[in-house]
Short mmCIF file of C-alpha atoms in Angstrom, two decimals:
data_model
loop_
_atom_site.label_atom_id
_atom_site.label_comp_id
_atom_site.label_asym_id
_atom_site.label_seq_id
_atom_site.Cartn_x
_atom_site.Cartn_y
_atom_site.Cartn_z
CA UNK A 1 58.86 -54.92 -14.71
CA UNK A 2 55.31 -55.68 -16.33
CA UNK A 3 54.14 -53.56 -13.87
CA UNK A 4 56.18 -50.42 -13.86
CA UNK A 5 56.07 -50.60 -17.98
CA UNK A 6 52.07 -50.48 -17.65
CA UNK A 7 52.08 -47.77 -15.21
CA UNK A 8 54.63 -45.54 -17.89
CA UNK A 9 52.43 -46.55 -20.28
CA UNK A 10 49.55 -45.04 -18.69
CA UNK A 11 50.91 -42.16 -17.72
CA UNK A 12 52.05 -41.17 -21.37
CA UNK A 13 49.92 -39.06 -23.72
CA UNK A 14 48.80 -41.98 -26.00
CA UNK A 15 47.81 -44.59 -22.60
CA UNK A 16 45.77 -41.51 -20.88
CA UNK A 17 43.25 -40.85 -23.59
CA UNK A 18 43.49 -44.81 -24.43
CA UNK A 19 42.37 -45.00 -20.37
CA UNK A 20 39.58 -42.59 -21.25
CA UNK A 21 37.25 -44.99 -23.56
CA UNK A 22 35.82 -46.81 -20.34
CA UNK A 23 32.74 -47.35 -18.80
CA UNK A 24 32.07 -43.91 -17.95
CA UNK A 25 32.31 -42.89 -21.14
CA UNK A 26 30.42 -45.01 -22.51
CA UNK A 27 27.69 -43.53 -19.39
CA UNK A 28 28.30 -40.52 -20.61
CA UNK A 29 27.77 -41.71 -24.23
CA UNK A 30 24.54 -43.16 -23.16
CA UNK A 31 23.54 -39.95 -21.04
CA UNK A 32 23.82 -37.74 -23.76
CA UNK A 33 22.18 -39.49 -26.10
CA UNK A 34 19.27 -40.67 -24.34
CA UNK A 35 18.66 -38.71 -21.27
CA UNK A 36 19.91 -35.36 -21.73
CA UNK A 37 17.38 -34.65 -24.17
CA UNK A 38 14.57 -35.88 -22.16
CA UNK A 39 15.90 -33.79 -19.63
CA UNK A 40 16.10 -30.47 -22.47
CA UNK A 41 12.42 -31.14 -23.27
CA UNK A 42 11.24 -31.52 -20.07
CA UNK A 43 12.30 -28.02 -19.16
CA UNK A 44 11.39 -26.22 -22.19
CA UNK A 45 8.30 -27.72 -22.14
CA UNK A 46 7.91 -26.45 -18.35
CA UNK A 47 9.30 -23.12 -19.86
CA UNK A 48 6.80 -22.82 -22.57
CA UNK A 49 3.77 -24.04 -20.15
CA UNK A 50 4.77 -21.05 -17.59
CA UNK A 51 5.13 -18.67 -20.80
CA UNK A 52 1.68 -19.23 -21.62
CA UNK A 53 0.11 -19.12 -18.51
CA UNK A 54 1.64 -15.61 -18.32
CA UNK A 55 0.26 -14.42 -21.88
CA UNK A 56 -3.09 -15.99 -20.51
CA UNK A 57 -3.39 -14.12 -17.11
CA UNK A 58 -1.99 -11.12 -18.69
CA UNK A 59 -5.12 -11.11 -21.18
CA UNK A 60 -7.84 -11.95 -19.11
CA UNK A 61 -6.48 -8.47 -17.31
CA UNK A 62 -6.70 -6.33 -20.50
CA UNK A 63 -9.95 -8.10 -21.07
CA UNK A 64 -10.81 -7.17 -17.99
CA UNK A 65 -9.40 -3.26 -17.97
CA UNK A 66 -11.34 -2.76 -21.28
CA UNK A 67 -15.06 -3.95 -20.39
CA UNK A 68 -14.79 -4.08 -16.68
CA UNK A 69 -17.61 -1.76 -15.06
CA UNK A 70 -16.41 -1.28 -11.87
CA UNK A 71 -12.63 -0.17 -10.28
CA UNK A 72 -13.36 -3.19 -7.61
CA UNK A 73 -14.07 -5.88 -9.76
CA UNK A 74 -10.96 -5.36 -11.90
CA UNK A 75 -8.86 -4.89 -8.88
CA UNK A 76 -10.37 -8.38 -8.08
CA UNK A 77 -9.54 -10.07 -11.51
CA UNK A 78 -5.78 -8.62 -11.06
CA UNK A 79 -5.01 -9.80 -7.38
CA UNK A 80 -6.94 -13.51 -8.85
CA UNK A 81 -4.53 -13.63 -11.72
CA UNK A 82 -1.27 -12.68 -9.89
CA UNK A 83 -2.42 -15.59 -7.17
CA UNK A 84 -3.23 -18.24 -10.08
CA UNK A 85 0.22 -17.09 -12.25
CA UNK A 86 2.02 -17.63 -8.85
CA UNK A 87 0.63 -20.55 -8.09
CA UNK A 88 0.71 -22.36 -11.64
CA UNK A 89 4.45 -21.51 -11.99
CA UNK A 90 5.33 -23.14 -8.97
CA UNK A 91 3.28 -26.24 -9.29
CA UNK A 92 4.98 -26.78 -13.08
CA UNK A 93 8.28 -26.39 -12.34
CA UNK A 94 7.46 -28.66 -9.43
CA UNK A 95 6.45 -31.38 -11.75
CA UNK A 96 9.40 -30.69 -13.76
CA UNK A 97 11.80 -31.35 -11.09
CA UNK A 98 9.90 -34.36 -10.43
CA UNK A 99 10.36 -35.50 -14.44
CA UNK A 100 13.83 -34.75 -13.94
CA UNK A 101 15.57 -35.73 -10.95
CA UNK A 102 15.29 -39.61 -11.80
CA UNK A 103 16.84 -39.03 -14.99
CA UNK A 104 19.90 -37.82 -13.20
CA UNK A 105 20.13 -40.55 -10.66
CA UNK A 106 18.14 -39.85 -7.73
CA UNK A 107 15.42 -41.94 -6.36
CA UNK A 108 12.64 -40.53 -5.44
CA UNK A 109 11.46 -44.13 -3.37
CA UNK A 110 13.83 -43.31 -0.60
CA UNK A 111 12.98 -40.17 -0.31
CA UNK A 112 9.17 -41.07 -0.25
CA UNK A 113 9.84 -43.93 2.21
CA UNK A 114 11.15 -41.76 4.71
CA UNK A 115 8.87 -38.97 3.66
CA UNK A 116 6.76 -40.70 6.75
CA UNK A 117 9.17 -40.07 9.16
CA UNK A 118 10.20 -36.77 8.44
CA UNK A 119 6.36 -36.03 7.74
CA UNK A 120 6.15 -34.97 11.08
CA UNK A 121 9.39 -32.93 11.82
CA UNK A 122 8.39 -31.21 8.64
CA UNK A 123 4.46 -30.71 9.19
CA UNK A 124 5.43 -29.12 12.65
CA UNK A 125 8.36 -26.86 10.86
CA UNK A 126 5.50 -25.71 8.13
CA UNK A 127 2.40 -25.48 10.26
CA UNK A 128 2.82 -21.91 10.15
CA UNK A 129 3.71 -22.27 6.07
CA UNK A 130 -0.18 -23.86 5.75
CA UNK A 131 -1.62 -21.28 8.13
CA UNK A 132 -0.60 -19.22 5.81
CA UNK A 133 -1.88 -20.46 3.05
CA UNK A 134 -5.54 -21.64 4.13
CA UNK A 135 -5.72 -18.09 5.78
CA UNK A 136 -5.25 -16.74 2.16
CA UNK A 137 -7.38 -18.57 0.61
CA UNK A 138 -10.15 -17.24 2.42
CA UNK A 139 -9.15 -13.74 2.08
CA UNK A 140 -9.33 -14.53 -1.67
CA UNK A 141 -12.77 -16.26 -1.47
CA UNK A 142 -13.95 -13.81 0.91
CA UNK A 143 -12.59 -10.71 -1.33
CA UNK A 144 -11.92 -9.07 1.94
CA UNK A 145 -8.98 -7.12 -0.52
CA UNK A 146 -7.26 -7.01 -3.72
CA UNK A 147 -4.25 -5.42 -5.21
CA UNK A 148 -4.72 -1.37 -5.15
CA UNK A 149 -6.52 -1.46 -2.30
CA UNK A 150 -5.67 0.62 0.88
CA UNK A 151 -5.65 -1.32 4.12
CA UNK A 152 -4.73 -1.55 7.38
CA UNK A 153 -3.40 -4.74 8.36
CA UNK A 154 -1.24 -6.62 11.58
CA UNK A 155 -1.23 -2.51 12.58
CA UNK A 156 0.52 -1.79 9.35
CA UNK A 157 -1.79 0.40 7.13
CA UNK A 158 -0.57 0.90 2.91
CA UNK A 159 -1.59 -0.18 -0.73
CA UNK A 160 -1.73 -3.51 -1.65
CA UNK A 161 1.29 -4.24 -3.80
CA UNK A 162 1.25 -8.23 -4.07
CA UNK A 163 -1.02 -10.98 -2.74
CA UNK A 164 -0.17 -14.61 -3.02
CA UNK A 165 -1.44 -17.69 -0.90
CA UNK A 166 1.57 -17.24 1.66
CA UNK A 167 1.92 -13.53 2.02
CA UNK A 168 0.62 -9.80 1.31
CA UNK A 169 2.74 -6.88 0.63
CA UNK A 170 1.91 -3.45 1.67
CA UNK A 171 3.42 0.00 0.90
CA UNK A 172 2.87 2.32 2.82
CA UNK A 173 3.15 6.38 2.22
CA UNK A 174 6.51 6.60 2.90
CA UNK A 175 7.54 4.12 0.42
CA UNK A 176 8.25 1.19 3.08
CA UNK A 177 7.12 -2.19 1.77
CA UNK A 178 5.95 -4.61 4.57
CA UNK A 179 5.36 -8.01 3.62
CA UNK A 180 2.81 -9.87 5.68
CA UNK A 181 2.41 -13.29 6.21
CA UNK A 182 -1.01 -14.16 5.98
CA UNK A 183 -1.56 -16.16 9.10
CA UNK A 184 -0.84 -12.63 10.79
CA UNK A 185 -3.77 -11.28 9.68
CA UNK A 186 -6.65 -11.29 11.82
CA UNK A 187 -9.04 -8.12 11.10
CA UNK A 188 -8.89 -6.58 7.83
CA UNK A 189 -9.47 -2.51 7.43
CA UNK A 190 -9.92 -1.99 3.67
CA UNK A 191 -10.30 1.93 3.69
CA UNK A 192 -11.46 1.76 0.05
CA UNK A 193 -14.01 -0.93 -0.57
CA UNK A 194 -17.17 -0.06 -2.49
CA UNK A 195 -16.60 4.02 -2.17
CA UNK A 196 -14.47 6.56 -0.06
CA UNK A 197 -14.73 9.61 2.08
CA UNK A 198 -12.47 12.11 2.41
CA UNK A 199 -13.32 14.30 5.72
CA UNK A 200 -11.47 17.91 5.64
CA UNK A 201 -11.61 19.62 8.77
CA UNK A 202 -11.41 23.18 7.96
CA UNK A 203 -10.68 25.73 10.88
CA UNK A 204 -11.94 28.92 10.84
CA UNK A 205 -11.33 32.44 12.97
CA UNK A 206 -13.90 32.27 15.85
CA UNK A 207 -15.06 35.79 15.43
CA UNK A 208 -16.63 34.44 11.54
CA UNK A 209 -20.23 33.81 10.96
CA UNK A 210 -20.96 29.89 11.01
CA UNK A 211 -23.97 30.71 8.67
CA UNK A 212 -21.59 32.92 6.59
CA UNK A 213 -18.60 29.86 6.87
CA UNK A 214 -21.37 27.49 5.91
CA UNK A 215 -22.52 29.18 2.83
CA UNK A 216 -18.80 29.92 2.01
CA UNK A 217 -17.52 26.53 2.13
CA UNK A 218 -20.88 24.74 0.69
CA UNK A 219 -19.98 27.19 -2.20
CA UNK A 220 -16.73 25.88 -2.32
CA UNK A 221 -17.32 22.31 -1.90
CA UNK A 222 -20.35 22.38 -4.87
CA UNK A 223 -17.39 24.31 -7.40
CA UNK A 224 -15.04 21.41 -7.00
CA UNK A 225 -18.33 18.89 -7.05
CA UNK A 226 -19.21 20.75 -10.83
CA UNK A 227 -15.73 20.98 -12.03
CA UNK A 228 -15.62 18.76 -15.26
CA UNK A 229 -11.91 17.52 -14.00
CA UNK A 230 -13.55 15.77 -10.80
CA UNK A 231 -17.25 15.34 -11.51
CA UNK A 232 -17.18 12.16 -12.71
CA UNK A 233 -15.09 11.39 -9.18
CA UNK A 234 -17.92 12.35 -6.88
CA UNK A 235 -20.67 9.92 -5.78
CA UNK A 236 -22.96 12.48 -4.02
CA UNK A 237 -22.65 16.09 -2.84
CA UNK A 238 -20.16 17.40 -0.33
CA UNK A 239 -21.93 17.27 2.85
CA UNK A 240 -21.36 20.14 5.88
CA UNK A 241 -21.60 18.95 9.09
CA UNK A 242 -21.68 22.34 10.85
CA UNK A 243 -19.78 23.31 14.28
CA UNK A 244 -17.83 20.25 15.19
CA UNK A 245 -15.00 21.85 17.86
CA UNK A 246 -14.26 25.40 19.34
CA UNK A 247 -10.34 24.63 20.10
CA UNK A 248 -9.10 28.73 21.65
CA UNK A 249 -9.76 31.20 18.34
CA UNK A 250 -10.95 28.53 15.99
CA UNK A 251 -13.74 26.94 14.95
CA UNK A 252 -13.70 23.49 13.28
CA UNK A 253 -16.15 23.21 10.54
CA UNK A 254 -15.86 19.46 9.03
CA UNK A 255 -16.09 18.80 5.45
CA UNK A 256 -17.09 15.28 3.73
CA UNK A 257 -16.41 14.28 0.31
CA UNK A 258 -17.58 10.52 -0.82
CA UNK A 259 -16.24 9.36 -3.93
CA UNK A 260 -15.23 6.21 -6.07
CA UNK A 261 -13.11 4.16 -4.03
CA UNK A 262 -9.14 4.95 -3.78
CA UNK A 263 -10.30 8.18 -5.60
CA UNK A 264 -10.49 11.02 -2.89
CA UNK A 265 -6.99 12.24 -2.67
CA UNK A 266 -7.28 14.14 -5.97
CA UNK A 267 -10.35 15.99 -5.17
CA UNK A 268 -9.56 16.44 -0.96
CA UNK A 269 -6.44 18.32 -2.32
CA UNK A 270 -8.31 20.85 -4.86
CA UNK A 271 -10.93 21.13 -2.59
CA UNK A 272 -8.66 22.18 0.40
CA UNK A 273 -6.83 24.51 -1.86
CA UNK A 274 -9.53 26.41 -3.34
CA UNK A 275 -11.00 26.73 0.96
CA UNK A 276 -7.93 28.28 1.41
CA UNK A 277 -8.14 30.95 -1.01
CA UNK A 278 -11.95 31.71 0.11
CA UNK A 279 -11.09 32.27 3.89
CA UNK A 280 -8.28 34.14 2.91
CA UNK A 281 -10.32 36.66 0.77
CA UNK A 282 -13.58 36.99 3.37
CA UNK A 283 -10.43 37.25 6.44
CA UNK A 284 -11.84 34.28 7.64
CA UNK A 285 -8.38 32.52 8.49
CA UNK A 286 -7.78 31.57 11.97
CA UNK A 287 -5.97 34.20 13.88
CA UNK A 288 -3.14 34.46 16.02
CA UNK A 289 -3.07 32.04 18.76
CA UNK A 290 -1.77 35.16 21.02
CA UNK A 291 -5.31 36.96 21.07
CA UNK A 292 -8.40 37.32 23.77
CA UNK A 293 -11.79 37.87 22.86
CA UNK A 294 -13.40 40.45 25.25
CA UNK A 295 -17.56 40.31 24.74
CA UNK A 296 -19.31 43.90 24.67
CA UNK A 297 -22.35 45.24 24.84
CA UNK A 298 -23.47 46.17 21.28
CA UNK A 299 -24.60 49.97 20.44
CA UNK A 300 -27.93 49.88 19.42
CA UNK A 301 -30.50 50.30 22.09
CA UNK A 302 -32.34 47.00 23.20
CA UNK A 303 -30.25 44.90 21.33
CA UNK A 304 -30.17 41.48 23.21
CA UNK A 305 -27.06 40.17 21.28
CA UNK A 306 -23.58 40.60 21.98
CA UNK A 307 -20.57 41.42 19.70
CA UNK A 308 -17.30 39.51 20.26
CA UNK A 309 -14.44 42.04 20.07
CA UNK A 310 -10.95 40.73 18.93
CA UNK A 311 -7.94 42.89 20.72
CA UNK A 312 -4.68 41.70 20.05
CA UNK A 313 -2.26 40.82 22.87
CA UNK A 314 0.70 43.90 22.62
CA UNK A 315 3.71 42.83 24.52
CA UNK A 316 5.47 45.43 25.99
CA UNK A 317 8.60 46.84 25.22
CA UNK A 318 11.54 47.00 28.47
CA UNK A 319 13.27 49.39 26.51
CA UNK A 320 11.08 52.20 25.35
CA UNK A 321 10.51 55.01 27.32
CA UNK A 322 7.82 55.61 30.35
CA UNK A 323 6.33 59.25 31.00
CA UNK A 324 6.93 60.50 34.35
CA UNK A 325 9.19 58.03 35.65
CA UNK A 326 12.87 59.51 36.84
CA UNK A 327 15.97 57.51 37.34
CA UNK A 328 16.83 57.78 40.83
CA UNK A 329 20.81 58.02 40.26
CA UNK A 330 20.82 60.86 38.02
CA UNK A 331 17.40 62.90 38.42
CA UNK A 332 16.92 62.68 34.86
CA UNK A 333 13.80 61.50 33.17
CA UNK A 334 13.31 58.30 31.72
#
């Protein structure tokens, strides 16, 4: 009867929250006295460490985009900062887990005691994790590349989004973003280090001049090269490499244009656009594939040269009528 009366008495309102004042409240007394704020700090404080290594990297790049000389060495002081923000977050919310997990219960002993065990199951599972990582340190020592930058990497050729120790990312034209791991890459193409050339390969009617085309496009080349909206772009004059190809009715005359790195697109366009408009005006446009070039004798006497006359191809037409021809059902002409 004891029994069943202490059981009822349980069980009613007043003996359930009477049960509640036990040892595990008294934990939980304890716990949020003492160890949940330890706990609070520890992560605000972790908080407040990342926040200012933000503001901190973030600076030294505004320092960097106000007095920095050259377009490589602040690329360089961006893809530095984004590796040392990266890495700083993750090594003080590291510690921070550290702070904390003991204050919730678990021991970290164990887990180190046996760390020597699984040392090796894990060191083979993240081989590839440190490959990484070495390999991208030395492509930051070795500033084989920095954020901007257009590359060619493991075959995949983009801009340089994001670098951190482990990885790369790339974007490509097309908007794809590839994300590398570093231990892939083994030979670096950076198509933008130091300065860039643009090489436009202009095609031209085969009947032209080259020493008229030559003039014509150096003329060209030089008004884009003076134009106060892409001087300060160019690093030397255009150069004109002459005759490069005869492919059927054209002629390939290639044009180079060297400028500050990652800054040729701007002026390749213009200058392609305003070659366009020149051959169009002096009819120097490549023709119709469908022609032949027939080479006569020219008029003047003694002359040892040869003109090249263009005669377009005329296809005939089945339906039109031929003189002198009869049909042979009706005796009528055709």
């Amino acid at each position: 009867m004891n029994q069943v009366t202490q059981v009822l008495l349980w069980l009613s309102p007043h003996g359930f929250f009477d049960s509640l004042n036990t040892e595990w409240i008294t934990d939980l007394r304890e716990f949020v006295r003492s160890v949940l704020p330890k706990i609070v700090v520890t992560a605000v404080g972790a908080w407040l460490l990342a926040r200012v290594l933000k503001l901190i990297t973030n600076r030294v790049v505004r320092v960097a985009e106000r007095h920095s000389g050259s377009a490589g060495h602040l690329s360089q002081v961006r893809t530095l900062t984004s590796v040392i923000r990266a890495t700083g977050i993750g090594v003080i919310f590291f510690l921070a887990a550290l702070e904390i997990l003991p204050l919730l219960g678990f021991k970290l002993e164990p887990l180190l005691a046996s760390a020597g065990v699984a040392g090796v199951a894990l060191g083979l599972a993240a081989q590839t994790i440190v490959k990484d990582c070495l390999n991208g340190m030395l492509i930051l020592m070795e500033d084989q590349y920095n954020i901007g930058d257009v590359v060619r990497l493991a075959g995949l050729s983009g801009t340089v989004e994001a670098m951190s120790l482990r990885k790369t990312q790339v974007r490509d034209g097309d908007g794809t973003l590839y994300v590398i791991p570093n231990s892939q890459i083994t030979t670096v193409a950076n198509l933008t280090r130091d300065y860039s050339v643009a090489t436009i390969n202009v095609s031209v009617d085969f009947s032209a001049n080259p020493d008229e085309v030559m003039a014509l496009l150096t003329k060209v080349a030089m008004g884009v090269r003076n134009d106060p909206a892409y001087k300060d772009v160019f690093l030397a004059d255009p150069t004109l490499l002459g005759v490069d190809a005869i492919k059927g009715s054209q002629v390939i005359y290639p044009v180079q244009l060297r400028t500050k790195a990652n800054q040729q697109w701007a002026a390749m366009r213009e200058t392609q656009r305003r070659i366009r408009i020149a051959l169009a005006e002096h009819g120097m446009l490549p023709g119709d594939p469908l022609r032949v070039f027939s080479a006569g004798m020219g008029e003047s006497a003694g002359a040892a040269s040869r003109e090249v006359a263009e005669t377009a191809i005329k296809q005939a037409d089945p339906t039109a009528a031929k003189a002198n021809e009869v049909n042979p059902f009706t005796g009528e002409g055709m």
